[in-house]
Amino acid sequence: MTHQTHSYHMVNPSPWPLTGALSALLTTSGLVMWFHHNSSFLLTLSMATNMLTMYQWWRDVVREGTFQGHHTPTVQKGLRYGMILFITSEIFFFAGFFWAFYHSSLAPTPELGGCWPPTGITPLNPLEVPLLNTSVLLASGVSITWAHHSLMEGDRKHMIQALFITILLGLYFTILQTSEYYEAPFTISDGIYGSTFFMATGFHGLHVIIGSTFLIVCFLRQLNYHFTSDHHFGFEAAAWYWHFVDVVWLFLYVSIYWWGS
Amino acid sequence: TRAQGQKVVPVPVWRVSFLVVGCCGWWVLTAKMLRNLLALRQIAQRTISTASRRQFENKVPEKQKLFQEDNGIPVHLKGGVADALLYRATMVLTVGGTAYAIYQLAMASFPKKQD
């Protein structure tokens, strides 16, 4: 039996990069079929194959780390770099939408009435549900920090409770925001105000859903004893992502909801 | 704001929701699992502590033994038969879907002449 003399992880050949790339092809061609040929079959297929790929790929990462012991400190360092780079790319993604918002709102055109919010738009009151949403996400930042400290101290019961509270708060935010979307007096097609509002808050909401899913996976892993008090990078990555989602909301709240009203 | 005479065409919500169906579907699935788990925990906590221990035993050592077996099976198939079935299903859907997409591309590339 051969043994490696280095601390890196040489992964087994895996089919998931291929299925992931193919599911991306199905997504793009599926969008074309949906937009231009009145068919959502390919798009549905792409969603399914994407979910299957993500589930199996991340399942394998858990197997490689928790069950096979491949995540040495060297490997973990690489995973940390990777997560930081990914979150950085997401920051740039949101920067684009904030750029669009400020471009249109700092110098409103005559067509909008030369003012922001544009003539005819009744913005949402920032002191109502949006403020509640802010407190919900800030509280979830506190509870996830509590969960992390409990985990580091080996306090299993409190870690589970705190993570559960974090997830509930995330779900509560999503429910509140969904109801705001239904009740809003303006839509995405209401000029540049509607476009910037729903693109920025919409993508943020999607990231809250992704973050909540990541947290739920961590919750299930914690229940199954995957994390130890000094090795739990999956949880740390989820916490970093959750704080990122929280910070984006704070920028959204201050820029679009508060200053933009 | 709309100019006079312009019609409002409502977009059916279900069409738009396709784009988030995947994410929401996954989320709903894990949320359902979570709800079931929590219900189990609540019931277990009312009985003696050994019962709740039965719900969440530390099975990590067993899994470590299974996945460290020196049998040359790659990690994506090492869990058992279910792995192979899920792998096969994923391949069939992705490769089949790709073939279908290329077929649709071919169809769209040669528009039928109108008589």
Short mmCIF file of C-alpha atoms in Angstrom, two decimals:
data_model
loop_
_atom_site.label_atom_id
_atom_site.label_comp_id
_atom_site.label_asym_id
_atom_site.label_seq_id
_atom_site.Cartn_x
_atom_site.Cartn_y
_atom_site.Cartn_z
CA MET A 1 0.00 0.00 0.00
CA THR A 2 1.52 3.39 -1.05
CA HIS A 3 1.51 6.36 1.32
CA GLN A 4 1.84 10.04 0.44
CA THR A 5 4.78 11.96 1.95
CA HIS A 6 3.04 15.37 1.76
CA SER A 7 0.08 16.94 3.57
CA TYR A 8 -2.02 17.81 0.51
CA HIS A 9 -5.17 16.08 -0.74
CA MET A 10 -4.98 14.29 -4.09
CA VAL A 11 -8.69 13.79 -4.76
CA ASN A 12 -10.19 10.67 -6.38
CA PRO A 13 -11.36 11.19 -9.97
CA SER A 14 -14.86 12.63 -9.75
CA PRO A 15 -17.75 13.00 -12.23
CA TRP A 16 -19.25 16.06 -10.56
CA PRO A 17 -17.27 18.79 -12.36
CA LEU A 18 -18.56 17.31 -15.63
CA THR A 19 -22.18 17.02 -14.49
CA GLY A 20 -21.95 20.54 -13.04
CA ALA A 21 -20.65 21.96 -16.31
CA LEU A 22 -23.33 20.11 -18.29
CA SER A 23 -26.03 21.38 -15.93
CA ALA A 24 -24.73 24.92 -16.62
CA LEU A 25 -25.11 24.23 -20.36
CA LEU A 26 -28.66 23.00 -19.73
CA THR A 27 -29.37 26.16 -17.69
CA THR A 28 -28.32 28.51 -20.49
CA SER A 29 -30.00 26.56 -23.27
CA GLY A 30 -32.99 26.04 -20.97
CA LEU A 31 -33.34 29.80 -20.56
CA VAL A 32 -33.27 30.21 -24.35
CA MET A 33 -36.00 27.56 -24.73
CA TRP A 34 -38.07 29.23 -22.02
CA PHE A 35 -37.68 32.78 -23.35
CA HIS A 36 -38.07 32.04 -27.05
CA HIS A 37 -39.67 28.64 -27.57
CA ASN A 38 -42.33 28.40 -24.86
CA SER A 39 -40.79 25.34 -23.12
CA SER A 40 -39.57 25.00 -19.54
CA PHE A 41 -38.52 21.32 -19.80
CA LEU A 42 -34.79 21.95 -20.22
CA LEU A 43 -34.76 24.55 -17.45
CA THR A 44 -36.46 22.16 -15.03
CA LEU A 45 -33.93 19.49 -16.02
CA SER A 46 -31.08 21.92 -15.41
CA MET A 47 -32.35 22.75 -11.91
CA ALA A 48 -32.58 19.03 -11.09
CA THR A 49 -29.13 18.16 -12.42
CA ASN A 50 -27.64 21.18 -10.65
CA MET A 51 -29.15 20.13 -7.31
CA LEU A 52 -27.96 16.54 -7.82
CA THR A 53 -24.43 17.72 -8.61
CA MET A 54 -24.23 20.04 -5.61
CA TYR A 55 -25.63 17.43 -3.23
CA GLN A 56 -23.22 14.70 -4.32
CA TRP A 57 -20.16 16.94 -4.66
CA TRP A 58 -20.53 18.41 -1.16
CA ARG A 59 -21.48 14.99 0.25
CA ASP A 60 -18.11 13.76 -1.09
CA VAL A 61 -16.26 16.71 0.51
CA VAL A 62 -17.79 15.74 3.88
CA ARG A 63 -16.73 12.12 3.30
CA GLU A 64 -13.18 13.17 2.37
CA GLY A 65 -12.80 15.48 5.40
CA THR A 66 -14.81 13.96 8.24
CA PHE A 67 -14.64 10.27 7.33
CA GLN A 68 -11.32 9.91 5.49
CA GLY A 69 -9.28 12.53 7.37
CA HIS A 70 -7.92 14.28 4.27
CA HIS A 71 -8.47 17.80 5.65
CA THR A 72 -5.05 18.37 7.23
CA PRO A 73 -4.17 21.88 8.47
CA THR A 74 -2.54 22.51 5.07
CA VAL A 75 -5.69 21.48 3.22
CA GLN A 76 -7.85 23.49 5.60
CA LYS A 77 -5.76 26.58 4.87
CA GLY A 78 -6.52 26.12 1.17
CA LEU A 79 -10.23 25.75 1.93
CA ARG A 80 -10.11 28.99 3.93
CA TYR A 81 -8.42 30.84 1.06
CA GLY A 82 -11.03 29.42 -1.28
CA MET A 83 -13.99 30.58 0.80
CA ILE A 84 -12.47 34.04 1.25
CA LEU A 85 -11.90 34.38 -2.50
CA PHE A 86 -15.45 33.22 -3.23
CA ILE A 87 -17.00 35.72 -0.80
CA THR A 88 -14.80 38.44 -2.32
CA SER A 89 -16.19 37.61 -5.73
CA GLU A 90 -19.71 37.88 -4.32
CA ILE A 91 -18.87 41.30 -2.89
CA PHE A 92 -17.94 42.42 -6.41
CA PHE A 93 -21.18 40.91 -7.71
CA PHE A 94 -23.23 43.06 -5.36
CA ALA A 95 -21.01 46.09 -6.01
CA GLY A 96 -22.37 46.09 -9.56
CA PHE A 97 -25.97 46.42 -8.38
CA PHE A 98 -25.05 49.14 -5.90
CA TRP A 99 -23.22 50.96 -8.72
CA ALA A 100 -26.35 50.81 -10.85
CA PHE A 101 -28.48 52.12 -7.98
CA TYR A 102 -26.19 55.05 -7.17
CA HIS A 103 -25.67 55.88 -10.87
CA SER A 104 -29.42 56.41 -11.32
CA SER A 105 -30.31 57.84 -7.92
CA LEU A 106 -27.50 60.41 -7.48
CA ALA A 107 -28.41 62.18 -10.73
CA PRO A 108 -32.08 61.41 -11.50
CA THR A 109 -33.01 62.19 -15.12
CA PRO A 110 -35.78 64.63 -16.19
CA GLU A 111 -37.83 61.59 -17.29
CA LEU A 112 -38.02 60.56 -13.63
CA GLY A 113 -39.05 64.06 -12.57
CA GLY A 114 -35.49 65.03 -11.65
CA CYS A 115 -35.98 63.56 -8.17
CA TRP A 116 -35.41 60.34 -6.23
CA PRO A 117 -37.61 58.44 -5.53
CA PRO A 118 -38.95 59.17 -9.04
CA THR A 119 -42.35 60.83 -9.47
CA GLY A 120 -45.17 58.36 -8.87
CA ILE A 121 -43.14 55.92 -6.77
CA THR A 122 -44.18 55.45 -3.12
CA PRO A 123 -41.20 53.81 -1.44
CA LEU A 124 -41.53 51.41 1.50
CA ASN A 125 -41.31 53.00 4.95
CA PRO A 126 -37.79 52.18 6.20
CA LEU A 127 -38.96 52.24 9.82
CA GLU A 128 -41.50 49.44 9.36
CA VAL A 129 -40.72 45.88 8.10
CA PRO A 130 -37.29 46.83 6.68
CA LEU A 131 -36.15 47.92 10.17
CA LEU A 132 -37.52 44.69 11.65
CA ASN A 133 -35.57 42.78 8.98
CA THR A 134 -32.42 44.64 10.01
CA SER A 135 -32.88 43.66 13.66
CA VAL A 136 -33.61 40.05 12.67
CA LEU A 137 -30.37 39.70 10.72
CA LEU A 138 -28.29 41.51 13.35
CA ALA A 139 -29.70 39.19 16.02
CA SER A 140 -28.88 36.19 13.84
CA GLY A 141 -25.28 37.44 13.69
CA VAL A 142 -25.20 37.38 17.49
CA SER A 143 -26.75 33.90 17.74
CA ILE A 144 -24.36 32.40 15.20
CA THR A 145 -21.42 33.81 17.19
CA TRP A 146 -22.91 32.23 20.31
CA ALA A 147 -23.16 28.93 18.41
CA HIS A 148 -19.51 29.17 17.36
CA HIS A 149 -18.26 29.86 20.87
CA SER A 150 -20.38 27.01 22.25
CA LEU A 151 -18.87 24.72 19.61
CA MET A 152 -15.32 25.78 20.48
CA GLU A 153 -16.05 25.16 24.18
CA GLY A 154 -17.46 21.69 23.50
CA ASP A 155 -20.96 22.73 24.62
CA ARG A 156 -23.05 20.55 22.29
CA LYS A 157 -26.50 21.43 23.63
CA HIS A 158 -26.04 25.19 23.43
CA MET A 159 -24.40 25.03 20.01
CA ILE A 160 -27.46 23.21 18.66
CA GLN A 161 -29.84 25.69 20.30
CA ALA A 162 -27.96 28.77 19.06
CA LEU A 163 -27.63 27.44 15.51
CA PHE A 164 -31.34 26.58 15.53
CA ILE A 165 -32.20 30.14 16.57
CA THR A 166 -29.96 31.49 13.79
CA ILE A 167 -31.78 29.36 11.21
CA LEU A 168 -35.20 30.43 12.54
CA LEU A 169 -34.20 34.09 12.27
CA GLY A 170 -33.02 33.52 8.70
CA LEU A 171 -36.34 31.89 7.82
CA TYR A 172 -38.21 34.72 9.54
CA PHE A 173 -36.33 37.27 7.40
CA THR A 174 -37.24 35.34 4.24
CA ILE A 175 -40.92 35.17 5.20
CA LEU A 176 -41.03 38.89 6.05
CA GLN A 177 -39.28 39.86 2.82
CA THR A 178 -41.60 37.64 0.74
CA SER A 179 -44.63 39.35 2.25
CA GLU A 180 -43.04 42.77 1.57
CA TYR A 181 -42.62 41.77 -2.07
CA TYR A 182 -46.32 40.88 -2.33
CA GLU A 183 -47.46 44.08 -0.58
CA ALA A 184 -45.10 46.54 -2.31
CA PRO A 185 -46.90 49.32 -4.21
CA PHE A 186 -44.32 49.14 -7.03
CA THR A 187 -42.99 46.31 -9.23
CA ILE A 188 -39.74 45.44 -11.01
CA SER A 189 -41.16 47.02 -14.19
CA ASP A 190 -41.70 50.40 -12.55
CA GLY A 191 -38.78 52.14 -14.19
CA ILE A 192 -35.26 52.26 -12.91
CA TYR A 193 -36.45 52.46 -9.29
CA GLY A 194 -38.21 49.11 -9.55
CA SER A 195 -35.33 47.53 -11.46
CA THR A 196 -32.59 48.57 -9.02
CA PHE A 197 -34.74 47.79 -5.98
CA PHE A 198 -35.76 44.28 -6.97
CA MET A 199 -32.45 43.24 -8.58
CA ALA A 200 -30.44 44.26 -5.49
CA THR A 201 -32.88 43.02 -2.82
CA GLY A 202 -33.85 39.99 -4.91
CA PHE A 203 -30.30 38.69 -5.23
CA HIS A 204 -29.77 39.43 -1.55
CA GLY A 205 -32.86 37.36 -0.70
CA LEU A 206 -31.53 34.49 -2.82
CA HIS A 207 -28.27 34.66 -0.85
CA VAL A 208 -30.22 34.55 2.44
CA ILE A 209 -31.89 31.35 1.18
CA ILE A 210 -28.50 29.89 0.18
CA GLY A 211 -27.00 30.90 3.54
CA SER A 212 -29.93 29.39 5.44
CA THR A 213 -29.50 26.15 3.50
CA PHE A 214 -25.79 26.08 4.37
CA LEU A 215 -26.68 26.63 8.05
CA ILE A 216 -29.27 23.83 7.95
CA VAL A 217 -26.62 21.47 6.52
CA CYS A 218 -24.28 22.49 9.37
CA PHE A 219 -27.13 21.86 11.84
CA LEU A 220 -27.63 18.33 10.54
CA ARG A 221 -23.88 17.70 10.61
CA GLN A 222 -23.65 18.95 14.19
CA LEU A 223 -26.51 16.62 15.21
CA ASN A 224 -24.51 13.78 13.66
CA TYR A 225 -21.31 14.62 15.57
CA HIS A 226 -19.30 15.69 12.51
CA PHE A 227 -17.78 18.78 14.16
CA THR A 228 -15.13 18.79 16.89
CA SER A 229 -14.26 21.71 19.12
CA ASP A 230 -11.11 22.51 17.13
CA HIS A 231 -12.01 21.28 13.63
CA HIS A 232 -15.25 22.59 12.14
CA PHE A 233 -14.34 24.58 9.05
CA GLY A 234 -17.66 23.84 7.33
CA PHE A 235 -19.41 25.69 10.14
CA GLU A 236 -16.91 28.56 10.01
CA ALA A 237 -17.43 28.92 6.26
CA ALA A 238 -21.20 29.03 6.82
CA ALA A 239 -20.74 31.67 9.52
CA TRP A 240 -18.52 33.82 7.28
CA TYR A 241 -21.12 33.57 4.49
CA TRP A 242 -23.93 34.46 6.90
CA HIS A 243 -22.08 37.56 8.18
CA PHE A 244 -21.48 38.58 4.55
CA VAL A 245 -25.23 38.30 3.84
CA ASP A 246 -25.93 40.40 6.94
CA VAL A 247 -23.46 43.13 5.89
CA VAL A 248 -24.93 43.29 2.37
CA TRP A 249 -28.35 43.82 3.93
CA LEU A 250 -27.01 46.68 6.06
CA PHE A 251 -25.70 48.38 2.90
CA LEU A 252 -29.04 47.73 1.16
CA TYR A 253 -30.98 49.13 4.08
CA VAL A 254 -28.92 52.29 4.41
CA SER A 255 -28.62 52.97 0.65
CA ILE A 256 -31.91 51.85 -0.93
CA TYR A 257 -34.43 51.75 1.90
CA TRP A 258 -33.28 54.70 3.99
CA TRP A 259 -31.29 57.17 1.86
CA GLY A 260 -33.26 56.15 -1.25
CA SER A 261 -36.61 57.08 0.26
CA THR B 1 -45.91 54.92 -14.28
CA ARG B 2 -47.57 54.02 -17.62
CA ALA B 3 -48.57 56.08 -20.64
CA GLN B 4 -52.28 56.33 -21.37
CA GLY B 5 -53.66 53.39 -23.33
CA GLN B 6 -50.88 50.94 -22.39
CA LYS B 7 -52.16 47.59 -21.21
CA VAL B 8 -50.87 45.83 -18.14
CA VAL B 9 -50.03 42.21 -18.95
CA PRO B 10 -49.79 40.20 -15.75
CA VAL B 11 -46.93 37.69 -15.71
CA PRO B 12 -48.03 34.38 -14.21
CA VAL B 13 -46.07 33.99 -11.01
CA TRP B 14 -45.37 30.31 -11.58
CA ARG B 15 -43.35 31.01 -14.72
CA VAL B 16 -41.05 33.41 -12.92
CA SER B 17 -40.72 31.08 -9.95
CA PHE B 18 -38.97 28.41 -12.04
CA LEU B 19 -35.68 30.20 -11.61
CA VAL B 20 -35.78 29.78 -7.82
CA VAL B 21 -37.59 26.41 -7.82
CA GLY B 22 -34.31 24.55 -7.56
CA CYS B 23 -32.99 26.48 -4.56
CA CYS B 24 -36.37 26.60 -2.81
CA GLY B 25 -36.96 22.91 -3.52
CA TRP B 26 -33.71 21.98 -1.82
CA TRP B 27 -34.44 24.34 1.04
CA VAL B 28 -37.95 22.91 1.49
CA LEU B 29 -36.52 19.40 1.54
CA THR B 30 -33.96 20.16 4.22
CA ALA B 31 -36.50 22.23 6.16
CA LYS B 32 -38.85 19.22 6.13
CA MET B 33 -36.03 17.00 7.41
CA LEU B 34 -35.33 19.55 10.12
CA ARG B 35 -38.98 19.67 11.18
CA ASN B 36 -39.11 15.87 11.45
CA LEU B 37 -35.86 15.77 13.41
CA LEU B 38 -37.10 18.43 15.85
CA ALA B 39 -40.41 16.60 16.35
CA LEU B 40 -38.45 13.45 17.16
CA ARG B 41 -36.26 15.33 19.63
CA GLN B 42 -39.25 16.78 21.45
CA ILE B 43 -40.82 13.36 21.85
CA ALA B 44 -37.50 11.82 22.89
CA GLN B 45 -36.84 14.46 25.53
CA ARG B 46 -40.08 13.56 27.31
CA THR B 47 -38.92 9.96 27.76
CA ILE B 48 -35.77 8.76 29.52
CA SER B 49 -32.45 10.15 28.34
CA THR B 50 -31.32 6.82 26.83
CA ALA B 51 -34.19 7.08 24.32
CA SER B 52 -32.97 10.47 23.01
CA ARG B 53 -29.43 9.11 22.83
CA ARG B 54 -30.76 6.42 20.50
CA GLN B 55 -31.97 9.15 18.09
CA PHE B 56 -28.56 10.78 17.62
CA GLU B 57 -25.80 8.35 18.31
CA ASN B 58 -22.29 9.18 17.19
CA LYS B 59 -21.98 7.04 14.07
CA VAL B 60 -18.84 8.84 12.81
CA PRO B 61 -16.41 6.01 13.77
CA GLU B 62 -18.53 3.55 11.73
CA LYS B 63 -18.50 5.89 8.74
CA GLN B 64 -14.76 6.40 9.10
CA LYS B 65 -14.25 2.63 8.96
CA LEU B 66 -16.50 2.31 5.89
CA PHE B 67 -14.84 5.11 3.94
CA GLN B 68 -11.28 4.17 4.86
CA GLU B 69 -11.62 0.57 3.68
CA ASP B 70 -8.82 -0.19 1.24
CA ASN B 71 -11.01 -1.40 -1.66
CA GLY B 72 -10.01 1.04 -4.40
CA ILE B 73 -13.57 2.39 -4.75
CA PRO B 74 -13.62 6.17 -5.41
CA VAL B 75 -15.25 8.33 -2.75
CA HIS B 76 -18.34 9.15 -4.84
CA LEU B 77 -19.30 5.44 -4.97
CA LYS B 78 -17.85 4.24 -1.67
CA GLY B 79 -21.07 4.63 0.32
CA GLY B 80 -22.80 1.69 -1.33
CA VAL B 81 -25.48 0.86 -3.89
CA ALA B 82 -27.40 4.10 -3.37
CA ASP B 83 -24.31 6.03 -4.52
CA ALA B 84 -24.19 4.12 -7.79
CA LEU B 85 -27.91 4.64 -8.44
CA LEU B 86 -27.74 8.36 -7.75
CA TYR B 87 -24.61 8.66 -9.93
CA ARG B 88 -26.27 6.81 -12.79
CA ALA B 89 -29.42 8.94 -12.52
CA THR B 90 -27.37 12.15 -12.55
CA MET B 91 -25.36 11.04 -15.60
CA VAL B 92 -28.44 9.96 -17.53
CA LEU B 93 -30.17 13.28 -16.86
CA THR B 94 -27.16 15.47 -17.69
CA VAL B 95 -25.96 13.57 -20.78
CA GLY B 96 -29.52 13.02 -22.00
CA GLY B 97 -30.35 16.65 -21.40
CA THR B 98 -27.25 17.74 -23.30
CA ALA B 99 -28.24 15.58 -26.28
CA TYR B 100 -31.73 17.11 -26.18
CA ALA B 101 -30.29 20.63 -26.00
CA ILE B 102 -28.07 19.99 -29.02
CA TYR B 103 -31.08 18.55 -30.87
CA GLN B 104 -33.10 21.68 -30.09
CA LEU B 105 -30.17 23.79 -31.28
CA ALA B 106 -30.14 21.88 -34.57
CA MET B 107 -33.90 22.38 -34.95
CA ALA B 108 -33.62 26.10 -34.23
CA SER B 109 -30.71 26.43 -36.70
CA PHE B 110 -32.80 25.30 -39.68
CA PRO B 111 -36.10 27.20 -39.56
CA LYS B 112 -38.96 25.64 -41.54
CA LYS B 113 -39.89 27.61 -44.66
CA GLN B 114 -43.40 29.10 -44.61
CA ASP B 115 -45.62 28.04 -47.53
#
